[in-house]
Short mmCIF file of C-alpha atoms in Angstrom, two decimals:
data_model
loop_
_atom_site.label_atom_id
_atom_site.label_comp_id
_atom_site.label_asym_id
_atom_site.label_seq_id
_atom_site.Cartn_x
_atom_site.Cartn_y
_atom_site.Cartn_z
CA MET A 1 -4.59 -0.07 -20.47
CA LYS A 2 -6.72 0.56 -23.60
CA LYS A 3 -9.92 0.09 -21.57
CA ASN A 4 -8.74 2.64 -19.02
CA ILE A 5 -8.20 5.23 -21.79
CA LEU A 6 -11.38 4.41 -23.73
CA LEU A 7 -13.80 5.23 -20.90
CA PRO A 8 -12.65 8.86 -20.33
CA VAL A 9 -12.57 9.46 -24.11
CA LEU A 10 -16.15 8.20 -24.51
CA LEU A 11 -17.35 10.31 -21.57
CA ILE A 12 -15.73 13.48 -22.97
CA ALA A 13 -17.04 12.80 -26.49
CA GLY A 14 -20.55 12.20 -25.13
CA THR A 15 -20.45 15.43 -23.11
CA ALA A 16 -19.23 17.41 -26.11
CA ALA A 17 -21.91 15.92 -28.39
CA PHE A 18 -24.67 16.69 -25.88
CA LEU A 19 -23.58 20.29 -25.37
CA CYS A 20 -22.86 20.99 -29.04
CA TRP A 21 -25.97 19.32 -30.45
CA PRO A 22 -27.99 22.58 -30.73
CA HIS A 23 -25.29 23.99 -33.00
CA PHE A 24 -25.67 21.17 -35.51
CA SER A 25 -29.43 20.59 -35.38
CA LYS A 26 -31.77 21.62 -38.23
CA LYS A 27 -31.90 25.40 -38.73
CA ALA A 28 -35.16 26.97 -37.45
CA ASP A 29 -37.36 29.35 -39.52
CA PHE A 30 -36.83 33.05 -38.82
CA VAL A 31 -39.50 35.21 -37.13
CA PRO A 32 -39.06 39.00 -36.70
CA TYR A 33 -38.34 40.02 -33.11
CA LYS A 34 -41.37 42.37 -33.06
CA THR A 35 -43.67 39.45 -33.91
CA PHE A 36 -41.97 37.29 -31.29
CA TYR A 37 -42.38 40.03 -28.65
CA THR A 38 -46.08 40.45 -29.44
CA GLU A 39 -46.73 36.69 -29.31
CA VAL A 40 -44.99 36.45 -25.95
CA SER A 41 -47.26 39.23 -24.66
CA GLU A 42 -50.25 37.19 -25.91
CA ASN A 43 -48.93 34.06 -24.10
CA LYS A 44 -48.49 32.10 -27.33
CA ILE A 45 -44.88 31.07 -26.70
CA SER A 46 -44.12 28.01 -24.54
CA SER A 47 -40.30 27.95 -24.45
CA ALA A 48 -37.32 30.04 -25.45
CA ASP A 49 -33.62 29.24 -25.60
CA LEU A 50 -31.55 32.41 -25.29
CA GLY A 51 -28.30 32.26 -27.23
CA LYS A 52 -25.62 34.64 -28.43
CA GLY A 53 -27.44 36.97 -30.91
CA LYS A 54 -30.43 34.66 -31.37
CA ILE A 55 -33.45 33.15 -29.63
CA ILE A 56 -34.79 29.68 -30.48
CA PHE A 57 -38.45 29.31 -29.42
CA THR A 58 -41.50 27.11 -29.78
CA TYR A 59 -45.23 27.91 -29.74
CA ASN A 60 -47.79 26.43 -27.36
CA GLY A 61 -48.80 22.95 -28.48
CA GLY A 62 -46.17 22.72 -31.24
CA GLY A 63 -42.77 21.07 -31.45
CA THR A 64 -41.50 23.16 -34.40
CA ARG A 65 -38.61 25.42 -33.48
CA PHE A 66 -38.33 29.03 -34.68
CA ARG A 67 -35.66 31.64 -34.31
CA THR A 68 -35.45 35.37 -33.90
CA ASP A 69 -32.87 37.99 -33.02
CA ASN A 70 -31.69 38.38 -29.44
CA PRO A 71 -31.41 42.04 -28.42
CA ASP A 72 -29.47 41.04 -25.30
CA SER A 73 -31.79 43.13 -23.17
CA SER A 74 -31.28 42.94 -19.41
CA THR A 75 -35.08 42.72 -18.92
CA LEU A 76 -35.79 40.12 -21.60
CA LYS A 77 -35.53 37.06 -19.39
CA GLU A 78 -37.79 38.59 -16.74
CA PHE A 79 -40.33 39.54 -19.46
CA LEU A 80 -40.42 35.96 -20.74
CA LEU A 81 -40.76 34.44 -17.29
CA LEU A 82 -43.63 36.77 -16.42
CA HIS A 83 -45.49 35.36 -19.44
CA ASP A 84 -44.97 31.71 -18.42
CA VAL A 85 -42.27 31.04 -21.00
CA LYS A 86 -39.85 28.26 -20.07
CA VAL A 87 -36.44 29.90 -20.46
CA THR A 88 -33.09 28.21 -21.06
CA GLU A 89 -29.79 29.83 -21.91
CA GLU A 90 -27.58 28.37 -24.59
CA LYS A 91 -23.97 27.85 -23.57
CA GLU A 92 -21.31 29.62 -25.59
CA THR A 93 -18.55 27.70 -27.36
CA GLY A 94 -15.96 28.92 -24.83
CA GLU A 95 -18.13 27.76 -21.96
CA ILE A 96 -18.65 24.36 -23.63
CA ILE A 97 -14.91 23.94 -24.07
CA SER A 98 -14.41 24.92 -20.43
CA ILE A 99 -16.93 22.28 -19.29
CA ILE A 100 -15.23 19.63 -21.45
CA LEU A 101 -11.81 20.51 -20.05
CA ASP A 102 -13.17 20.53 -16.50
CA SER A 103 -14.76 17.12 -17.10
CA PHE A 104 -11.49 15.77 -18.45
CA PHE A 105 -9.61 17.14 -15.43
CA TYR A 106 -11.98 15.50 -12.93
CA ILE A 107 -11.90 12.20 -14.79
CA LEU A 108 -8.10 12.33 -14.88
CA PHE A 109 -7.87 13.37 -11.22
CA PHE A 110 -10.12 10.59 -9.93
CA GLY A 111 -8.43 8.15 -12.32
CA VAL A 112 -5.06 8.96 -10.74
CA ILE A 113 -6.52 8.56 -7.23
CA ILE A 114 -7.96 5.16 -8.11
CA PHE A 115 -4.66 4.11 -9.73
CA VAL A 116 -2.66 5.19 -6.68
CA PHE A 117 -4.90 3.32 -4.27
CA ARG A 118 -4.87 0.21 -6.43
CA LYS A 119 -1.11 0.43 -6.89
CA PHE A 120 -0.03 1.27 -3.34
CA ILE A 121 -2.92 0.04 -1.19
CA SER A 122 -3.93 -3.08 -3.03
CA PRO A 123 -5.69 -5.75 -0.94
CA ASN A 124 -2.91 -8.09 -2.12
CA THR A 125 -0.13 -5.90 -0.68
CA PHE A 126 0.35 -8.33 2.22
CA LYS A 127 0.22 -12.03 1.41
CA SER A 128 -1.00 -14.54 3.94
CA VAL A 129 1.01 -17.78 4.01
CA ARG A 130 -0.94 -20.76 5.30
CA ARG A 131 2.04 -23.04 5.82
CA THR A 132 5.60 -21.71 6.00
CA GLY A 133 7.19 -25.16 5.68
CA VAL A 134 9.73 -24.25 8.38
CA HIS A 135 10.01 -25.71 11.88
CA PHE A 136 12.44 -25.29 14.75
CA SER A 137 14.05 -28.58 13.74
CA ASP A 138 15.29 -26.71 10.64
CA ILE A 139 17.16 -24.18 12.80
CA VAL A 140 20.66 -25.04 13.95
CA GLY A 141 21.54 -24.30 17.59
CA MET A 142 19.97 -21.52 19.70
CA ASP A 143 18.19 -24.07 21.90
CA GLY A 144 17.28 -21.58 24.63
CA LEU A 145 15.50 -19.28 22.21
CA LYS A 146 13.75 -22.20 20.54
CA LYS A 147 12.49 -23.38 23.93
CA ASP A 148 10.94 -19.97 24.62
CA MET A 149 9.42 -19.88 21.14
CA LEU A 150 7.97 -23.38 21.52
CA GLN A 151 6.04 -22.19 24.56
CA ILE A 152 4.64 -19.29 22.51
CA ALA A 153 3.62 -21.78 19.80
CA SER A 154 1.92 -23.93 22.41
CA MET A 155 0.00 -20.91 23.73
CA MET A 156 -1.22 -20.09 20.23
CA LYS A 157 -2.34 -23.68 19.71
CA ASN A 158 -4.11 -23.96 23.08
CA PRO A 159 -5.18 -20.45 24.14
CA LYS A 160 -8.05 -21.65 26.38
CA GLU A 161 -5.80 -24.03 28.30
CA TYR A 162 -3.33 -21.25 29.13
CA ALA A 163 -6.12 -18.75 29.83
CA GLY A 164 -7.47 -21.20 32.43
CA LYS A 165 -4.10 -21.00 34.16
CA GLY A 166 -4.24 -17.19 34.16
CA MET A 167 -1.68 -16.84 31.37
CA ARG A 168 -2.12 -14.77 28.25
CA LEU A 169 -0.42 -14.68 24.89
CA PRO A 170 1.92 -11.69 24.46
CA LYS A 171 0.59 -9.00 22.13
CA GLY A 172 3.96 -8.62 20.52
CA ILE A 173 7.45 -10.10 20.49
CA LEU A 174 10.55 -8.13 19.54
CA LEU A 175 13.49 -10.03 18.04
CA GLU A 176 16.75 -8.11 18.12
CA GLY A 177 20.04 -9.16 16.59
CA GLU A 178 22.62 -8.54 13.91
CA PRO A 179 21.58 -9.12 10.30
CA GLY A 180 21.91 -12.65 8.98
CA ASN A 181 21.40 -14.53 12.25
CA GLY A 182 17.97 -15.92 11.42
CA LYS A 183 15.31 -13.56 12.80
CA THR A 184 13.07 -14.10 9.77
CA LEU A 185 13.68 -17.86 9.91
CA PHE A 186 12.65 -17.88 13.57
CA ALA A 187 9.43 -16.06 12.75
CA ARG A 188 8.56 -18.51 9.97
CA ALA A 189 9.45 -21.46 12.21
CA LEU A 190 7.19 -20.16 14.98
CA ALA A 191 4.27 -19.98 12.54
CA GLY A 192 5.14 -23.47 11.32
CA GLU A 193 5.22 -24.91 14.84
CA ALA A 194 1.93 -23.25 15.77
CA ASP A 195 0.43 -24.26 12.39
CA ILE A 196 -1.20 -20.88 11.85
CA ASN A 197 -1.28 -18.20 9.14
CA PHE A 198 1.85 -16.10 8.61
CA ILE A 199 1.67 -12.57 7.19
CA PRO A 200 5.15 -11.19 6.43
CA ALA A 201 5.86 -7.48 5.93
CA LYS A 202 8.94 -5.28 5.88
CA ALA A 203 9.59 -1.60 6.46
CA THR A 204 9.83 -0.82 2.75
CA ASP A 205 6.24 -2.07 2.26
CA PHE A 206 5.02 1.05 4.09
CA GLU A 207 7.12 3.55 2.15
CA SER A 208 5.49 5.66 -0.57
CA MET A 209 5.99 8.90 -2.46
CA PHE A 210 2.47 9.88 -1.36
CA MET A 211 1.68 11.12 2.14
CA ALA A 212 -0.69 9.07 4.33
CA ILE A 213 -0.16 5.88 2.29
CA GLY A 214 2.05 4.38 5.04
CA PRO A 215 -0.58 4.66 7.83
CA ALA A 216 -3.23 3.32 5.43
CA LYS A 217 -1.05 0.27 4.78
CA VAL A 218 -0.67 -0.29 8.52
CA LYS A 219 -4.47 -0.40 8.83
CA LEU A 220 -4.68 -2.71 5.82
CA LEU A 221 -2.13 -5.10 7.35
CA PHE A 222 -3.98 -5.43 10.64
CA ALA A 223 -7.37 -5.63 8.94
CA LYS A 224 -6.08 -8.66 7.05
CA ALA A 225 -4.63 -10.10 10.27
CA ARG A 226 -8.05 -9.94 11.92
CA ARG A 227 -9.58 -11.79 8.99
CA LYS A 228 -6.83 -14.44 9.02
CA ALA A 229 -6.63 -14.95 12.81
CA PRO A 230 -5.14 -16.90 14.41
CA CYS A 231 -2.00 -15.64 12.72
CA ILE A 232 1.44 -14.14 13.15
CA VAL A 233 2.14 -10.69 11.71
CA PHE A 234 5.87 -10.45 11.07
CA ILE A 235 7.40 -7.01 10.44
CA ASP A 236 11.02 -7.15 9.34
CA GLU A 237 13.37 -4.13 9.54
CA PHE A 238 11.06 -2.73 12.22
CA ASP A 239 13.44 0.13 12.98
CA GLY A 240 12.72 1.39 9.45
CA ILE A 241 9.15 2.42 10.40
CA GLY A 242 9.14 2.47 14.19
CA THR A 243 11.88 5.03 14.82
CA ARG A 244 11.57 7.65 17.54
CA ARG A 245 9.22 10.51 16.71
CA ASN A 246 10.96 13.90 16.79
CA TYR A 247 8.25 16.22 15.35
CA SER A 248 10.75 18.17 13.24
CA GLY A 249 8.03 19.19 10.80
CA SER A 250 9.68 17.67 7.72
CA ALA A 251 7.52 15.61 5.38
CA ILE A 252 9.52 12.44 6.06
CA GLU A 253 9.29 12.82 9.84
CA THR A 254 5.60 13.69 9.64
CA GLU A 255 4.90 10.52 7.67
CA ASN A 256 7.02 8.47 10.11
CA THR A 257 5.08 9.94 13.03
CA ARG A 258 1.79 8.99 11.36
CA ILE A 259 2.99 5.43 10.75
CA VAL A 260 4.11 5.04 14.39
CA THR A 261 0.78 6.49 15.59
CA ALA A 262 -1.11 4.06 13.34
CA LEU A 263 0.93 1.17 14.75
CA LEU A 264 0.18 2.29 18.31
CA ASN A 265 -3.54 2.47 17.56
CA GLU A 266 -3.58 -0.98 15.97
CA LEU A 267 -1.54 -2.59 18.75
CA ASP A 268 -3.96 -1.14 21.30
CA GLY A 269 -6.96 -2.15 19.20
CA PHE A 270 -6.82 -5.91 19.73
CA THR A 271 -6.70 -8.12 22.80
CA PRO A 272 -4.20 -10.88 23.58
CA ASN A 273 -7.00 -13.41 23.16
CA ASN A 274 -7.94 -12.67 19.56
CA GLY A 275 -5.23 -14.89 18.10
CA ILE A 276 -2.98 -12.21 16.58
CA LEU A 277 0.70 -12.11 17.51
CA VAL A 278 2.92 -9.32 16.20
CA LEU A 279 6.51 -10.40 15.72
CA ALA A 280 8.94 -7.58 14.86
CA ALA A 281 12.62 -7.90 13.95
CA THR A 282 15.13 -5.10 14.42
CA ASN A 283 18.86 -4.55 14.33
CA SER A 284 18.65 -1.67 16.81
CA ARG A 285 16.15 -1.55 19.67
CA GLU A 286 17.51 1.84 20.78
CA ALA A 287 16.28 3.45 17.56
CA LEU A 288 12.65 2.44 18.19
CA ASP A 289 10.03 4.74 19.67
CA PRO A 290 9.73 3.95 23.42
CA ALA A 291 5.92 4.09 23.31
CA LEU A 292 5.90 1.44 20.61
CA ILE A 293 7.89 -1.24 22.44
CA ARG A 294 6.69 -0.72 25.98
CA PRO A 295 5.12 -3.68 27.89
CA GLY A 296 1.52 -4.12 26.86
CA ARG A 297 2.44 -3.71 23.22
CA PHE A 298 5.62 -5.76 22.96
CA ASP A 299 5.60 -7.89 26.08
CA ALA A 300 8.53 -10.12 25.18
CA LYS A 301 11.95 -9.14 23.85
CA TYR A 302 14.50 -11.69 22.69
CA THR A 303 17.99 -11.41 21.27
CA VAL A 304 18.93 -13.63 18.35
CA PRO A 305 22.67 -14.09 19.02
CA ALA A 306 25.51 -14.84 16.68
CA PRO A 307 26.06 -18.62 16.52
CA ASP A 308 28.17 -20.11 19.30
CA PHE A 309 31.03 -22.56 18.69
CA ASN A 310 28.90 -25.71 18.51
CA THR A 311 26.37 -24.00 16.27
CA ARG A 312 29.16 -22.84 13.98
CA LEU A 313 30.41 -26.42 13.72
CA LYS A 314 26.97 -27.62 12.64
CA LEU A 315 26.62 -24.78 10.16
CA ILE A 316 30.03 -25.55 8.65
CA GLU A 317 28.95 -29.17 8.26
CA ILE A 318 25.72 -28.13 6.50
CA TYR A 319 27.28 -25.50 4.23
CA SER A 320 30.24 -27.74 3.36
CA ASN A 321 27.99 -30.47 2.01
CA GLY A 322 29.17 -31.36 -1.52
CA LYS A 323 32.33 -29.25 -1.22
CA ASN A 324 35.86 -30.68 -1.08
CA PHE A 325 38.25 -29.11 1.45
CA ALA A 326 42.01 -29.59 1.53
CA GLY A 327 43.27 -32.08 4.10
CA ASN A 328 44.84 -29.40 6.27
CA ILE A 329 41.51 -27.66 6.91
CA ASN A 330 39.93 -28.62 10.21
CA ALA A 331 36.27 -27.94 11.09
CA ASN A 332 37.23 -26.78 14.60
CA ASP A 333 39.75 -24.32 13.16
CA LEU A 334 37.10 -22.99 10.77
CA ALA A 335 34.66 -22.57 13.66
CA GLU A 336 37.26 -20.46 15.47
CA LYS A 337 37.87 -18.36 12.36
CA PHE A 338 34.14 -17.71 12.08
CA LYS A 339 33.83 -16.46 15.66
CA GLY A 340 31.49 -13.44 15.68
CA SER A 341 30.22 -14.17 12.17
CA SER A 342 26.52 -14.53 11.45
CA CYS A 343 24.95 -17.61 9.93
CA ALA A 344 24.63 -15.83 6.59
CA GLU A 345 28.28 -14.72 6.68
CA ILE A 346 29.49 -18.28 7.30
CA GLU A 347 27.51 -19.56 4.31
CA SER A 348 28.75 -16.68 2.14
CA VAL A 349 32.43 -17.21 3.03
CA ILE A 350 32.32 -20.94 2.31
CA ASN A 351 30.50 -20.36 -0.97
CA THR A 352 32.93 -17.60 -2.03
CA ALA A 353 35.89 -19.87 -1.25
CA ALA A 354 34.32 -22.65 -3.34
CA LEU A 355 33.80 -20.24 -6.27
CA THR A 356 37.44 -19.13 -6.08
CA ALA A 357 38.65 -22.72 -6.23
CA ALA A 358 36.37 -23.45 -9.19
CA GLN A 359 37.60 -20.37 -11.09
CA GLU A 360 41.18 -21.62 -10.72
CA ASN A 361 40.18 -25.14 -11.80
CA ARG A 362 41.07 -26.66 -8.44
CA SER A 363 39.11 -29.53 -6.93
CA GLU A 364 39.93 -28.59 -3.34
CA ILE A 365 39.17 -25.49 -1.24
CA THR A 366 42.33 -24.31 0.49
CA ALA A 367 42.88 -22.39 3.71
CA GLU A 368 44.02 -19.45 1.58
CA ASP A 369 40.65 -19.49 -0.22
CA ILE A 370 38.90 -19.24 3.15
CA GLU A 371 41.16 -16.39 4.30
CA ASN A 372 40.59 -14.40 1.10
CA ALA A 373 36.83 -14.99 1.32
CA LEU A 374 36.82 -13.76 4.94
CA LYS A 375 38.55 -10.55 3.83
CA LYS A 376 35.97 -9.99 1.09
CA ASN A 377 33.08 -10.45 3.48
#
């Protein structure tokens, strides 16, 4: 922070010293204006610095400076130039201050621009993960969706083999489903199965108080994807940046339109064979701009459903590990109670019930604890 302040201060001080130096230099000997005028006419003067009420001049072949009065004549400068005198005009104190203030403004302005770009469009905005550490074996249930995703992973591993069969990798895949059902986990698992780079992003990464930052971040994201290919670009909360364009003219809608346009340009700017797969997760496909999710941009669309009965049983077994339930609680009954709940909700309910039992110094989780936790969630 100190270094950032020191540089502008040094620049301003240097500018002020340079411009004010003539005011503090050694005082020149005085020569009457009549003498000065005559010597100019005789071509004896080499240079003259015209200032407020005075003229500082030097003779041919000499470095000594002399001074005389300045009559502020409108023809004086022309007279000097006609006699081969090199003329400069001394800046007034007000003009010097103005230059210093202008310099400070430009330094501050460009400093703010640089800060904004470093803060909001840093090259490290989007991190590339080499290994996610997640595979489909870590996901409970949803076998049909995992089967489809395994084929995508195989295509990313062996693009030439599939290309020889006339098959291409989708440009984009849209995952739709209620929050908490594992869309992000699926994306990470796909990258893990394919053993390729994973670049996660979310809608809030593209938001900024400054206009045009969002589209610039879109370009930055895909520029990194091209450098890290083969890779998966995962955009969570996709409906936060890909909503329908309505051209209302408001600043928010204008920025949203620019972000969607930037996404369209980037999705059209790479081929299915360059090793980049865009995986977007949304809670509402209807809210997305139709041009953004049409075939050719997002070729595959999958729904991540709420866990079915068997999946809920497995989740209950996993989330109940280390917890002590009362004897009258049956896993099948719990699975029925959790019908329609997401994976995250099931985990939250069981954890909340366990916390309630612990607060009341009970070793067992009762059915009442589960019921109260369901109401809270």
